[in-house]
Coordinates of C-alpha atoms and ligand atoms in Angstrom, one line a residue:
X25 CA 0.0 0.0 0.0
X26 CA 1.0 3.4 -0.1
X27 CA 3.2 5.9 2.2
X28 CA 0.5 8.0 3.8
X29 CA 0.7 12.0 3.6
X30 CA 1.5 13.7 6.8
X31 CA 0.6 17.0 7.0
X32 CA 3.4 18.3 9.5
X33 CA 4.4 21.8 8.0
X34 CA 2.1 24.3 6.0
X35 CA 1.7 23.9 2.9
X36 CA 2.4 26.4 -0.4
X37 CA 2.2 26.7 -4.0
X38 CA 5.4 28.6 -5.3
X39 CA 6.5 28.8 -8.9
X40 CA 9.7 29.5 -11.2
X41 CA 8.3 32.5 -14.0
X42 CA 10.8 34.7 -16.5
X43 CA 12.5 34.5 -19.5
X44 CA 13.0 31.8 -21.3
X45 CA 16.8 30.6 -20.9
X46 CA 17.2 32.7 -17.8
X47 CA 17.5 29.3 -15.9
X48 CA 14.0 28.4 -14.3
X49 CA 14.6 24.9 -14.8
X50 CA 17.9 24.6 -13.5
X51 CA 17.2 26.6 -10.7
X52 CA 14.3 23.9 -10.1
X53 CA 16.5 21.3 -10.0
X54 CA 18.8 23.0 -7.9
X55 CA 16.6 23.9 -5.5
X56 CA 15.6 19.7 -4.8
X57 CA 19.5 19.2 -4.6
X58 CA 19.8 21.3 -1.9
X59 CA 17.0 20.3 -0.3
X60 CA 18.0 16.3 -0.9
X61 CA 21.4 17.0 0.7
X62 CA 19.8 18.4 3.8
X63 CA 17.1 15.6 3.9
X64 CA 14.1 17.2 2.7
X65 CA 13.3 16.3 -0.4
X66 CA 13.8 14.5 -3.5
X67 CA 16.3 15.2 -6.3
X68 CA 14.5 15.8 -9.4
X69 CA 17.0 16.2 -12.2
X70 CA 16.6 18.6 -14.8
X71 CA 15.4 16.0 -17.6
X72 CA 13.0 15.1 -15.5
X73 CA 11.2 18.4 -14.8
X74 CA 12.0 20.0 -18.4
X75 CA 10.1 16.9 -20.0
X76 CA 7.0 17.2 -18.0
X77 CA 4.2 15.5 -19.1
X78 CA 1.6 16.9 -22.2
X79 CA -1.8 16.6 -22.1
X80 CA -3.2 18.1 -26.2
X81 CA -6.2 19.7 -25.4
X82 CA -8.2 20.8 -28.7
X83 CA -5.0 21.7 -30.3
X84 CA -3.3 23.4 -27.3
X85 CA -0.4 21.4 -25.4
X86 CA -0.7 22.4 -21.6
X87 CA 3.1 21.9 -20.3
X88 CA 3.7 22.2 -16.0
X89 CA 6.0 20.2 -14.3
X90 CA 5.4 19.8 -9.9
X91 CA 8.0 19.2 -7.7
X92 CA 7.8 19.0 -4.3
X93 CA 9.6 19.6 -1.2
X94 CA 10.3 20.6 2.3
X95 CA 12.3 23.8 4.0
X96 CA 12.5 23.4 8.0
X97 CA 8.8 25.3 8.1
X98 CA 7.0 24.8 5.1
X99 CA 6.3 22.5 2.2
X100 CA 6.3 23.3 -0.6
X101 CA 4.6 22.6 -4.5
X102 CA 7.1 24.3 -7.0
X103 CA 5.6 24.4 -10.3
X104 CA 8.1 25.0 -13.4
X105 CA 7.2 25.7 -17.1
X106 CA 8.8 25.1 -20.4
X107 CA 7.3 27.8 -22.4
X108 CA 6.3 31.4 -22.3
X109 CA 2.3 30.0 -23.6
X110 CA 2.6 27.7 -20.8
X111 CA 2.7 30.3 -18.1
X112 CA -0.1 32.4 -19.7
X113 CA -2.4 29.2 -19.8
X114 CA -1.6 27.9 -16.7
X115 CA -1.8 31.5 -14.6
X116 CA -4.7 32.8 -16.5
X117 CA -6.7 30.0 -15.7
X118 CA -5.7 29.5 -12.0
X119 CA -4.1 26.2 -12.7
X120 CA -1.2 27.4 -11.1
X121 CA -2.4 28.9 -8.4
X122 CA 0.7 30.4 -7.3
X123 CA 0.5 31.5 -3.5
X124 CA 4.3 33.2 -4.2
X125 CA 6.6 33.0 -7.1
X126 CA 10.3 32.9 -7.9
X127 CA 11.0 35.8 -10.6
X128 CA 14.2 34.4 -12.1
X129 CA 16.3 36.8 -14.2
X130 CA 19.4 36.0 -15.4
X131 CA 22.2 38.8 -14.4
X132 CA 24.3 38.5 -17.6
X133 CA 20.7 39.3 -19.8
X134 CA 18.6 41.9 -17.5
X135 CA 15.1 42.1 -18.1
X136 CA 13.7 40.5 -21.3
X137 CA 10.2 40.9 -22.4
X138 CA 8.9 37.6 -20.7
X139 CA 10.6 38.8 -17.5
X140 CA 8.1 42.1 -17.9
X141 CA 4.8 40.1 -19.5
X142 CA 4.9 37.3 -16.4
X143 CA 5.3 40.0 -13.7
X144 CA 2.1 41.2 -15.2
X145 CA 0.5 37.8 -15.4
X146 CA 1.3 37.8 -11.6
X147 CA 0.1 40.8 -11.0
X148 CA -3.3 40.1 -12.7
X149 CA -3.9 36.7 -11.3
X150 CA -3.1 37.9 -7.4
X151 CA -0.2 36.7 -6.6
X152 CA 1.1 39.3 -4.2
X153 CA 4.4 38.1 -3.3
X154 CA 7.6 38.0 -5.6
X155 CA 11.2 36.6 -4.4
X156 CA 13.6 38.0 -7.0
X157 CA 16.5 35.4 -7.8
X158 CA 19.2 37.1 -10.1
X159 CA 20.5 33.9 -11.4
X160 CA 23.7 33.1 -13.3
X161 CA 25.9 35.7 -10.6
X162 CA 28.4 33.1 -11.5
X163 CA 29.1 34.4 -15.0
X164 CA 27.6 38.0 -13.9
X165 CA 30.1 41.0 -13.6
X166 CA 29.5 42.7 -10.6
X167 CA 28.8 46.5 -11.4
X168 CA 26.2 44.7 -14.4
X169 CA 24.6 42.6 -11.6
X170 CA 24.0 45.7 -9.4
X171 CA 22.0 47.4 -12.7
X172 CA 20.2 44.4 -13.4
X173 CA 19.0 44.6 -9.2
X174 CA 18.0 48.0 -9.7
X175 CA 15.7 47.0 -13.1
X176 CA 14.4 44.5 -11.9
X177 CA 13.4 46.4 -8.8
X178 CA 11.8 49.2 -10.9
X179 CA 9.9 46.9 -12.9
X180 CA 8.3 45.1 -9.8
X181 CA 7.7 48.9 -8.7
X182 CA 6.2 49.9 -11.5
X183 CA 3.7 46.9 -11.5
X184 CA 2.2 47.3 -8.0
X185 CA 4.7 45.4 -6.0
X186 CA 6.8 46.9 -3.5
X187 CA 9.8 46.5 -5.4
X188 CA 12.2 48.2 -2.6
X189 CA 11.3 45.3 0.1
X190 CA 11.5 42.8 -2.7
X191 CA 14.0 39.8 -1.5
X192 CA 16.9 40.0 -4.6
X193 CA 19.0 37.4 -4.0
X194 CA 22.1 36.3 -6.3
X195 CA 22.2 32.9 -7.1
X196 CA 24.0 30.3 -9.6
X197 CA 21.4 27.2 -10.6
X198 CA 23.6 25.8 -12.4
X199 CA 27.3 26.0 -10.2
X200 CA 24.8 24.9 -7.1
X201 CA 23.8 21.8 -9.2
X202 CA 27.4 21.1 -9.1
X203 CA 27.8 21.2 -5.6
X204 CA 29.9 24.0 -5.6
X205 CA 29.6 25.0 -2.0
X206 CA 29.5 28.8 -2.2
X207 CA 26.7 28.9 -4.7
X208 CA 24.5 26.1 -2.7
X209 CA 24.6 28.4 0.0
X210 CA 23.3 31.1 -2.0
X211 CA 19.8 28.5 -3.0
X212 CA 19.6 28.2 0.8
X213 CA 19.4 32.3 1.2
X214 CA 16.6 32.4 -1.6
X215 CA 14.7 29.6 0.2
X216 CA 15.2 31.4 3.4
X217 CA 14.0 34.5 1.4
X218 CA 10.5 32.5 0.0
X219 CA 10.4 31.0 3.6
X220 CA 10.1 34.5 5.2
X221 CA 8.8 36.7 2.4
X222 CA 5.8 35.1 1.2
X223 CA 3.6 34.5 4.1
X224 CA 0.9 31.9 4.5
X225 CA -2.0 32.7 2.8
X226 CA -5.4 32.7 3.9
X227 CA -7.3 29.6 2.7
X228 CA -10.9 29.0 2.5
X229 CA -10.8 25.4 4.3
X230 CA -14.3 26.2 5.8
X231 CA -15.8 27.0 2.3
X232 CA -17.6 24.2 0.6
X233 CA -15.1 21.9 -1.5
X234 CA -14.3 23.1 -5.2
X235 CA -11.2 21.6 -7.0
X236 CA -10.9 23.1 -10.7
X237 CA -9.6 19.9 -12.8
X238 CA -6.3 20.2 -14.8
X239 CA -5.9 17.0 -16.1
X240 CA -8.1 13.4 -15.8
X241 CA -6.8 10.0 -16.1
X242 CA -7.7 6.2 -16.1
X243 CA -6.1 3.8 -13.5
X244 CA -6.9 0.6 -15.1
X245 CA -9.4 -1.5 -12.3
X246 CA -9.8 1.3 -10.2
X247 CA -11.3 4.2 -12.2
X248 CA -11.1 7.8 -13.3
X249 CA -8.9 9.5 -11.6
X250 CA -8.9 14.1 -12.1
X251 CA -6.3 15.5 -10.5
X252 CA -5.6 19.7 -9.4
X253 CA -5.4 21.9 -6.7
X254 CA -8.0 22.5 -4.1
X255 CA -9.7 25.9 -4.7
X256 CA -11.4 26.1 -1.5
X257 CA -12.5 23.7 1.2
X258 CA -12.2 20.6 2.7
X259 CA -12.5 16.3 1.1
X260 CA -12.5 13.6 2.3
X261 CA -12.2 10.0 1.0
X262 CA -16.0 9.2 1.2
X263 CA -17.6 12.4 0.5
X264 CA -20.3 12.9 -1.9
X265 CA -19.1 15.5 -4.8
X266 CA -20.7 16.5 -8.1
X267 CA -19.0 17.2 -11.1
X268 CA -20.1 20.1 -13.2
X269 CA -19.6 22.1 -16.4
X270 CA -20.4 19.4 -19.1
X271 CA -23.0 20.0 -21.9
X272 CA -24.7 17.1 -20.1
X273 CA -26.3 16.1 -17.0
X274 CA -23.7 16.5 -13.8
X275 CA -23.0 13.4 -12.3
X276 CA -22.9 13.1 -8.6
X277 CA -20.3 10.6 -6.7
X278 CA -18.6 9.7 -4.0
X279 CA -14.5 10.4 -3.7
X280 CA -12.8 6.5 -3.0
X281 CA -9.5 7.5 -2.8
X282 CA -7.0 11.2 -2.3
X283 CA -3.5 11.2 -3.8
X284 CA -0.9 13.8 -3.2
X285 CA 2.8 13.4 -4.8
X286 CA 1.7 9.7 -4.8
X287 CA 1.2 9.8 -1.2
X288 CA -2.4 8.8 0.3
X289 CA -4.2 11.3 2.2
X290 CA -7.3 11.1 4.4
X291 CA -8.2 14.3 3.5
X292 CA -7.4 17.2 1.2
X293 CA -7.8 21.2 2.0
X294 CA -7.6 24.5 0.3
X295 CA -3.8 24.9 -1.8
X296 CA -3.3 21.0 -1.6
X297 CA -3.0 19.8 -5.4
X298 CA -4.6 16.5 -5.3
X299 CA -5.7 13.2 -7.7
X300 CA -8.8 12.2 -6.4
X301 CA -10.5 8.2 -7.6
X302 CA -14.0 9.1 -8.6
X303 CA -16.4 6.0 -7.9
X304 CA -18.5 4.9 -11.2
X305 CA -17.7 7.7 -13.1
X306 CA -16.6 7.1 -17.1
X307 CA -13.5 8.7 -18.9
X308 CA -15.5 11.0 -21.0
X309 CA -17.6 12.1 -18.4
X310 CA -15.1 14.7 -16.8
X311 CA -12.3 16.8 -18.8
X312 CA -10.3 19.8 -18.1
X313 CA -12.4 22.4 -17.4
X314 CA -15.1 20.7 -15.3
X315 CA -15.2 21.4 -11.4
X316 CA -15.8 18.6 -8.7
X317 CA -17.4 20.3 -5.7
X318 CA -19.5 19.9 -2.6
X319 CA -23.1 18.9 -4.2
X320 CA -25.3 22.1 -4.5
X321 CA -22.7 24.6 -3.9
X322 CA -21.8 26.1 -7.3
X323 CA -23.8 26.3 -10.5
X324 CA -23.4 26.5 -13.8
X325 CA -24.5 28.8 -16.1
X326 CA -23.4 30.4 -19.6
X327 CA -24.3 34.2 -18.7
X328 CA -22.6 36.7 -16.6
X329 CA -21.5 40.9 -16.4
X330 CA -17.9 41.3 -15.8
X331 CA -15.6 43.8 -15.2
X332 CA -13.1 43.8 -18.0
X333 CA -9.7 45.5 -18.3
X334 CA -8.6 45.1 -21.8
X335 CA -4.7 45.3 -22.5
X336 CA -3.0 48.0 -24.3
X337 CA -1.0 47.0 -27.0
X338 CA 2.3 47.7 -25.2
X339 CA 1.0 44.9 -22.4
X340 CA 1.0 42.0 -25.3
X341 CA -3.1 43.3 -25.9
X342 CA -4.8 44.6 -29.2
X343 CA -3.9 47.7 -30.5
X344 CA -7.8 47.8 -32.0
X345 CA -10.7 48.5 -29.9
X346 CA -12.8 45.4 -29.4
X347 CA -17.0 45.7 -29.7
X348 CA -20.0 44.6 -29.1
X349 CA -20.0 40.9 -31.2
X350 CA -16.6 40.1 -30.5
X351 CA -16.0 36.3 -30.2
X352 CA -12.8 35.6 -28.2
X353 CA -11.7 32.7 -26.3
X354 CA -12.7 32.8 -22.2
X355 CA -10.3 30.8 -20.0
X356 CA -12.0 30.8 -16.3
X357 CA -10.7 28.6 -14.0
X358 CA -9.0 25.4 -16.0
X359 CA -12.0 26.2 -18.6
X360 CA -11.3 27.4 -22.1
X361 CA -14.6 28.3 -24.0
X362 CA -15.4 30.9 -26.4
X363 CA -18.1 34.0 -25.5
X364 CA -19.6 36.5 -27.2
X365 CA -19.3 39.9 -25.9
X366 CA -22.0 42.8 -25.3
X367 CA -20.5 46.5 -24.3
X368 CA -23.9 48.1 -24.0
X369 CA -24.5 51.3 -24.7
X370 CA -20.8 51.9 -24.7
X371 CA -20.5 49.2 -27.6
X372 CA -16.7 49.7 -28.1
X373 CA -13.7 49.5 -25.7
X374 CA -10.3 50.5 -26.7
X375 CA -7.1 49.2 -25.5
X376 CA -6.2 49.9 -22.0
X377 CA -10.1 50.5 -21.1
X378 CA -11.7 49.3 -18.0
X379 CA -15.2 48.3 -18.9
X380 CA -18.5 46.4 -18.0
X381 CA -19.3 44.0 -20.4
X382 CA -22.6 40.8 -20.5
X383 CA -20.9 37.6 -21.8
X384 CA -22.5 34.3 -23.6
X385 CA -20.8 31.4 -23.4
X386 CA -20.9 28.5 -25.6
X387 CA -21.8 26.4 -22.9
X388 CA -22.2 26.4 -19.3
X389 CA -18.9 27.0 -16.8
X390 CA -20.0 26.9 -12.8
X391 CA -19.3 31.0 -12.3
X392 CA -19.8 33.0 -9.5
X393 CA -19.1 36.7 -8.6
X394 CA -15.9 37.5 -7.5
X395 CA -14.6 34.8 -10.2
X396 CA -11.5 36.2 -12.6
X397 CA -11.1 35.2 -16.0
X398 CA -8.8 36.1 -18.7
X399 CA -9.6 36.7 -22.5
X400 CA -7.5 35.2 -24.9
X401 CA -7.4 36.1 -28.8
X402 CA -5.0 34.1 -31.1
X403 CA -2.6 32.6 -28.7
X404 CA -2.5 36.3 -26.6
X405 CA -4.1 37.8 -23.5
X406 CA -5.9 40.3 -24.8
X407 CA -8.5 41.0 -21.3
X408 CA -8.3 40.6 -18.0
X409 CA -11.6 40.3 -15.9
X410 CA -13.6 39.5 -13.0
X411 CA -17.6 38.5 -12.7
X412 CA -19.7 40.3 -11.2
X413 CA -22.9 39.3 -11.4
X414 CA -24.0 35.6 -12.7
X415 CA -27.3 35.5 -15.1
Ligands
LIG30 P1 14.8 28.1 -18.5 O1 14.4 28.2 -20.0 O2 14.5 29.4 -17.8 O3 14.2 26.9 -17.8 O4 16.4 27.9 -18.5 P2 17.3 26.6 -18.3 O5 17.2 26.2 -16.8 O6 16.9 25.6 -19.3 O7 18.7 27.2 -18.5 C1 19.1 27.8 -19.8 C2 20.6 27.8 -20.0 O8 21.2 28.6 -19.0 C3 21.2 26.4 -19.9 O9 22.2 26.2 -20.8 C4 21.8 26.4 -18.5 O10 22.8 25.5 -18.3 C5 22.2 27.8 -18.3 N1 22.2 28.2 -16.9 C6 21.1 28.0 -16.0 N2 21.5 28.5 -14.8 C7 22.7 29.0 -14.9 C8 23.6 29.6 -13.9 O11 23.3 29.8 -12.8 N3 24.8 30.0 -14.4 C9 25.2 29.8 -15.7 N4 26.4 30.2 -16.1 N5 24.4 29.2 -16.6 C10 23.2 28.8 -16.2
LIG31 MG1 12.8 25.6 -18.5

């Protein structure tokens, strides 16, 4: 049978974002060296998390790696990403559900336009904490480094976060995955720097279970398995959930079995990312998308008024106004499905507009006020949103 999940330590989502090249990956695998040579984790090596698995899903690969592990207070999920599309999917929608994240940028490059466009994705999804790692300070000249600190600094500034308190710490991924002792101790300052900076948040374990699924699969004579992290509330193996958002009838069932990191749990709270053994229900029934949740509690429904703030051109948006009849692509929660837009009396919003707008969906997504969203066109975020009133 399997080792059973102790929850000793709190528990927190954390994430790599930046460029691309600027060493997220290695970093990673860095970190669960250091952490494996103190005895607090597992070693994940850097094949291992740059290959994460794929799922297709209507022509869009979804790429997130999870590691976990342990610091002397906490433990941690550390999600890592391959591409720049993978972050905007995966933060848009929640799937990452980042509690704190690790801005790497490297200090021989400086600020690239990914550094800039995923402190802006943080921004607009709510993560409110950001632990700077200036990585590569082994190949970094000094006087460069200290210009890079102060960019980066303005840039977190200039996007809402307090960019003078920010934790900037100068680390090498790659000379610490060598053991080189100097440069492991500088992993153990960021992790003391996440450890301190980022503080617990506030979960909704009281709030009636809802787990937004990523990904589903089949375990071959035990069932369908959907696996993601805990939105809000509290399972347990032997609670009654429903899942929703299909075209069809929502099928209530009863959770037989909770998963996390391949570890059995009892039960499963707010933050935890979980695989949870649905009794009786069939492969096709559930997909990405689709929320399991406490039976009654949510409802799904395909209109909705929103709050919309649509991106200026220099943000990645449009450099056109959008109107009234515009079809883009919605992605709330893990859910990707296309809407149809209705300004009102306003009927147009231009680029960097904040705006109310009444959206159709193709089909019915469990919503509720308070819910954010993002509004994808043609591989970009072009909207950022939140509902505010459900039809
Ligand atoms: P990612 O795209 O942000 O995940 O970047 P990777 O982790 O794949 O690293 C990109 C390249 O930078 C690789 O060739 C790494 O070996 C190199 N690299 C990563 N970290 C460091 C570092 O700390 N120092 C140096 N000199 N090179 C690094
Ligand atoms: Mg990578």
């Amino acid at each position: 049978s399997k080792t059973a999940y102790v929850r000793t330590k709190p528990h927190l989502n954390i994430g790599t974002m930046g460029h691309v090249d600027h060493g997220k990956t290695t970093l990673t695998a860095a970190i669960t060296k250091v952490l494996a040579e103190r005895g607090t984790g597992t070693f994940v090596p850097f094949d291992r998390i740059d290959r994460a698995p794929e799922e297709a899903q209507r022509g869009i690969t979804i790429n997130i790696a999870h590691v976990e592990y342990e610091t002397d207070t906490r433990h941690y999920a550390h999600v890592d990403m391959p591409g720049h599309a993978d972050y905007v999917k995966n933060m848009v929608t929640g799937a990452a559900q980042l509690d704190g994240a690790i801005l790497v940028v490297s200090a021989v490059d400086g600020i690239m336009p990914q550094t800039a466009e995923h402190v802006l994705l943080a921004r607009q999804v709510g993560v409110d904490h950001v632990v700077v790692a200036l990585n590569k300070a082994d190949a970094g000249d000094e006087e460069l480094t200290d210009l890079v600190e102060l960019e980066v600094r303005d840039l977190l500034t200039a996007h809402g976060y307090g960019g003078d308190a920010a934790p900037v710490v100068r680390v090498s991924g790659l000379r610490a995955l060598e053991g080189d002792p100097r440069w492991t101790a500088s992993i153990e300052a960021l992790l003391d720097a996440v450890d301190t900076y980022v503080p617990m948040p506030e979960r909704y374990v009281d709030a009636p279970f809802l787990l937004p699924v990523e990904n589903v699969l089949t375990i071959t004579g035990r069932g369908t398995v959907v696996t993601g992290a805990v939105e809000r509330g509290t399972v347990r193996v032997g609670d009654r959930v429903g899942v929703l958002g299909g075209s069809g009838d929502d099928v209530e069932t009863v959770v037989t079995g909770l998963e996390t990191f391949g570890k059995a749990m009892e039960s499963a709270q707010a933050g935890d990312n979980v695989a949870l053994l649905l009794r009786g229900v069939p492969r096709d029934a559930v997909r990405r998308g689709h929320v399991v949740a406490a039976p009654g509690s949510t409802r799904p429904s395909r209109r909705f008024t929103a709050q919309v703030y649509v991106l200026s051109a220099r943000e990645g948006g449009r450099s056109t106004p959008v109107s009234t009849g515009y079809r883009p692509q919605f992605y709330i929660r893990t859910a990707d499905v296309v809407g149809d837009i209705d300004l009102g009396e306003a009927a147009v919003a231009r680029p960097g507009d904040t705006v109310t707008m009444t959206v159709e969906l193709g089909r019915d997504v469990p919503l509720e006020p308070g819910l954010g969203f993002a509004i994808r066109e043609g591989g970009r975020t072009v909207g950022a949103g939140t509902v505010t009133a459900v039809a």
